[in-house]
Amino acid sequence: MSSEKNKSNQVSRRGLLGTALAAGGAITLPRAAAAGPGNPANQPPNVPEWSRMLGDGVAVRAYGKPSRYEAGVIRRDVEWLTASRESSVSFTPLHELDGIITPNGLCFERHHGGIAEVDPDDWRLILHGLVDKPLVFTLDDIKRLPRTNRVYFAECAANSGMEWRGAQLNGCQFTHGMIHNVMYTGVPLKILLEEAGLKPNAKWLLIEGGDAAVMTRSLPLAKALDDCLIAYRMNGEMLRPENGYPVRIVVPGWEANMWVKWLRRIEVGDQPWHHREETSKYTDLLENGRARRFTYVMDAKSVITSPSPQAPLKQGKGFTVLSGIAWSGRGKIARVDVSLDGGRNWRTARLDGPVFDKSMARFYAEFDWDGREMFVQSRAMDETGYVQPTKDELRKVRGLNSIYHNNGIQTWRVLPSGEVENVEVA
Amino acid sequence: MSRSREFAAALALLALAGIGVANAESAPKPGAKPAAVAAAAAPAKAAPVHYGVGREARPEEIAGWDIDIRPDGQGLPKGRGTARAGEEIFVAKCAACHGEFGESTGRWPVLAGGAGSLAGHDPVKTIGSYWPYASTVIDYIRRAMPFGDAQSLTNDELYAVTAYLLLLNDVITDQDFVLSEETFPKVRLPNEANFFDDDREVSEKAFWKRQPCMSACAPGEPKIIGRARAIDVTPEEGKGPRVE
């Protein structure tokens, strides 16, 4: 290749870059649509343009982002769900992900007063109440304490809550996407409590955030001493602002409302506080008008992420992979069964990759599709012997108005066309 | 033994061996028992390690952030207010979202009404119909309301607005009743007794079944009884937030 040709390639590449930049944010189509028929000029036997000219050099993308062809892989919200965007939720695109780790930029959001933008130099954590010595920590203090790394799921108590009365939203992003699973780095809360010294009558902790909602939850001391983390990193990097930068509490296996973000204060007391998020909200109304409170644990649950309404079977009949996630707040996932016929018959799926305590597990069930209509379901079991119930089994105990903790089995109807829809079957 | 305990024990041994440890509290004190005796006694119950990280919080620092209020009245600020005074504040600062009588505008939360609706098809969960404790009302307003202007009300305004909400919910009937840190703990909401602690392990014990059905678990073909597409409220693909 002559140097002249090289030069011309660079020039034309510059021109192409300009075009790409101009088109920049406009590409928001999902991958399926963007891929389309493609460009034959880039397919064999032709040599594609990216094989002929140089690409970006190092550090052009100083903080890397996904390929622009993945621009449809984003958090989405459902505007009619809430009265304001600051007290609302966005959903993780589970149908576009695999493995068990959620990329930080895709972790669902749930704020009650918008995203607090906290300057880490001004961040403080006050620990007081029934302690020998009330303490105040800076972020540097927290980072000097012994730390631990754990992979846990954080699932909103309201995940699947819109589905109590029937199939409502068409896609696992919307029906199951109020969950993320990342590796947290943090200090065991137990270490901070021992640093302050607990009084003998200490029984409960008030965990308080520093955002405009000043979110509070009462946490039983036993859980605090067991496995709670004061976390400042997710998947290696510092927490994202929308996930509580610089510090949040991690409450493994328990409803994510308790995972208070932008943590500012921990008060030790001898009884729960019965605050708004554990009385008006995050209490589960039953059919008889009475309500469960302190329903902390997220029970075993699973969902098939592909095929699903946003991830249709495009290739027609033949061999394919059914993929999904399972998790339990009570421990490790022990087994996942899948059904292709609406729960008439089940086979045990293959768990693949690490299976951690109170973490997502990935399952696969490969099969040969004959092109006929299917009703696909998954059923998780955890190490305590808990088996994920059907929605009807849950409704028999709880009625239709408990809003939270819907871990019922999800059914996707796969049509002969490969399209998929959210249905309920009897 | 947890990691922190192991580390604590390791630190203690270092200290006993006479190796310098930055933290004075874990160093051996003059006149301490001979090392062998102390080491033998240590595994029984290792004292919590102190890393000496963080500093003592000053009372005024705690006071500035300690705004929580409990049902027994712990944390109530000094102040007083009546529903009569609260109505004016509520109309000025709250009614745009919650309606003049707590009935709400648009999709903002309803604060009053709904009595007797909890066991019905469409429960209306308000302060009067659902909330168990009045302390939650004043605590939540104090920390988070008005939405977008949190922690802006004076203590007297807090009591007055809370009194007005209690009046709207028929919890108090006299609009000149003075709500204060003395009178507050006597206020009771009607639904307090209808909450009970999580009982899933008992009421849902049937879900713990180690051998779930694997074949011929239901008769006939699956019958569709509900379809999300029929409701059609899912956001369109490509209509998501702009990604820059």
XYZ file of C-alpha atoms in Angstrom, chain A residues 65 74-77 79-80 82-84 112 124 126 128 134-137 141 144-146 165 167-170 174 191 194-195 206 208 212-214 216 264-265 267 270-271 273-276 279-280 283 285-287 290-295 297 299 310 330 335 337 341 343-346 375 379 381 384-387 393-394 397-398 401 403 405 413 419 421-426, chain B residues 2 4-5 7 48-57 61-62 65-72 74 107-108 118-123 125 130-133 136 139-140 143-144 147 150-151 193-201 203-204 207-210 212-229 231 233-241 243-244:
182
model
C -19.204 4.015 25.589
C -30.846 2.169 27.376
C -32.862 2.689 30.525
C -36.443 3.566 29.691
C -39.285 4.937 31.786
C -44.336 8.269 31.917
C -47.844 7.465 33.116
C -45.715 8.548 38.340
C -46.663 12.195 38.819
C -43.129 13.574 38.482
C -37.797 10.184 45.404
C -20.253 13.336 55.733
C -22.897 10.845 61.042
C -25.058 8.499 66.557
C -21.037 9.400 68.110
C -18.839 9.594 65.042
C -18.567 11.549 61.836
C -16.820 10.036 58.830
C -12.224 7.774 56.403
C -9.365 3.659 54.974
C -11.457 0.965 56.672
C -11.219 -2.741 55.776
C -54.127 -7.293 38.076
C -50.597 -8.561 31.926
C -50.004 -4.880 31.424
C -46.583 -3.970 30.026
C -45.053 -5.613 27.005
C -40.836 -2.925 32.054
C -17.184 -2.253 61.463
C -18.105 -1.394 66.455
C -16.046 1.720 65.915
C -32.405 4.577 61.132
C -31.013 8.247 56.161
C -34.157 16.107 48.658
C -36.366 13.253 49.896
C -34.038 12.599 52.864
C -35.251 6.992 55.719
C -25.712 10.841 55.363
C -26.781 9.547 58.776
C -28.998 6.643 64.135
C -34.307 0.785 70.476
C -37.417 0.645 68.226
C -39.272 4.724 63.439
C -42.320 3.811 61.283
C -41.431 6.421 58.707
C -43.272 7.158 55.487
C -45.960 2.779 56.621
C -47.620 4.616 53.728
C -46.388 -2.045 53.300
C -52.216 -4.377 51.659
C -54.044 -7.693 51.703
C -57.560 -8.474 50.553
C -55.001 -5.425 56.753
C -51.413 -4.831 55.702
C -48.071 -6.548 56.129
C -45.229 -4.320 57.239
C -41.460 -4.872 57.288
C -41.660 -7.253 54.312
C -36.866 -10.079 51.856
C -38.399 -13.904 47.408
C -38.478 -6.881 23.119
C -33.052 -15.806 50.823
C -32.295 -24.554 40.269
C -37.024 -24.959 35.530
C -46.206 -25.068 27.181
C -46.513 -24.756 32.860
C -47.842 -28.160 31.752
C -44.377 -29.703 31.523
C -41.032 -28.518 32.861
C -46.009 -20.224 26.209
C -39.578 -21.157 37.792
C -35.896 -22.465 43.353
C -34.035 -22.855 51.242
C -36.434 -24.955 49.145
C -38.601 -21.983 48.204
C -40.192 -22.450 44.778
C -50.930 -18.750 43.907
C -49.773 -15.338 45.152
C -52.908 -15.375 49.600
C -52.631 -11.648 48.982
C -53.758 -4.663 45.940
C -48.469 -3.494 44.970
C -43.302 -8.194 46.124
C -46.473 -16.102 24.352
C -43.071 -12.119 17.939
C -46.145 -10.910 24.009
C -46.812 -10.672 27.723
C -49.825 -12.814 28.589
C -51.485 -14.570 31.467
C -52.621 -18.124 30.953
C -54.923 -20.443 32.846
C -15.657 -12.882 60.342
C -12.978 -8.200 60.775
C -12.661 -10.478 63.783
C -8.105 -8.908 61.508
C -14.183 -5.192 68.811
C -11.192 -3.685 67.099
C -10.955 0.067 66.961
C -9.325 1.513 63.908
C -9.437 5.067 65.168
C -10.995 6.175 61.917
C -13.535 9.016 61.995
C -13.811 11.620 64.707
C -16.321 12.298 67.448
C -19.439 14.041 66.123
C -23.471 18.685 63.987
C -25.862 15.936 65.036
C -29.205 16.666 60.731
C -31.119 14.723 63.385
C -34.686 15.505 62.291
C -36.396 12.146 62.709
C -39.576 11.726 64.766
C -40.945 8.471 66.194
C -44.488 7.420 67.150
C -43.629 7.773 70.867
C -39.020 11.085 70.367
C -51.906 12.372 39.868
C -50.360 13.823 43.023
C -59.062 -0.715 52.153
C -60.789 -4.058 51.676
C -62.533 -2.913 48.495
C -61.545 -3.185 44.847
C -59.905 0.264 44.679
C -58.449 1.124 48.061
C -54.779 4.867 51.025
C -54.281 3.932 55.986
C -51.356 5.511 57.820
C -50.740 4.012 61.269
C -49.015 6.931 63.012
C -45.050 9.860 60.232
C -41.706 13.629 60.179
C -42.211 13.281 56.443
C -37.827 16.125 55.857
C -39.259 16.162 52.347
C -41.770 18.761 47.068
C -37.827 20.573 51.373
C -36.894 21.570 54.934
C -54.037 -1.855 64.523
C -54.307 -3.157 60.959
C -50.590 -3.560 60.346
C -48.746 -6.732 61.217
C -45.173 -7.943 60.766
C -44.158 -9.965 57.721
C -45.632 -13.455 58.109
C -44.739 -14.947 54.716
C -42.847 -17.878 56.168
C -48.869 -17.717 55.569
C -46.989 -18.725 52.408
C -44.258 -22.116 48.561
C -41.476 -24.075 50.215
C -41.838 -27.353 48.342
C -38.692 -29.127 47.363
C -42.369 -29.091 42.319
C -44.487 -30.703 39.604
C -42.474 -31.481 36.446
C -44.949 -33.086 34.020
C -48.653 -32.987 33.221
C -49.037 -30.241 35.827
C -52.273 -28.780 34.418
C -54.970 -30.189 32.143
C -55.538 -29.173 28.529
C -53.924 -26.463 26.447
C -52.972 -23.096 27.977
C -55.831 -20.596 27.687
C -54.942 -16.899 27.332
C -56.777 -14.878 29.973
C -54.935 -11.561 29.675
C -52.783 -9.762 27.115
C -50.577 -6.705 27.622
C -51.062 -5.822 23.947
C -54.080 -2.770 27.110
C -49.717 1.172 27.530
C -46.099 0.126 26.905
C -43.777 2.915 25.723
C -42.756 2.554 22.068
C -39.263 1.351 21.265
C -37.128 4.264 20.151
C -39.182 6.700 22.198
C -36.861 6.445 25.154
C -34.881 9.338 26.587
C -28.831 9.421 24.745
C -26.004 11.863 24.086
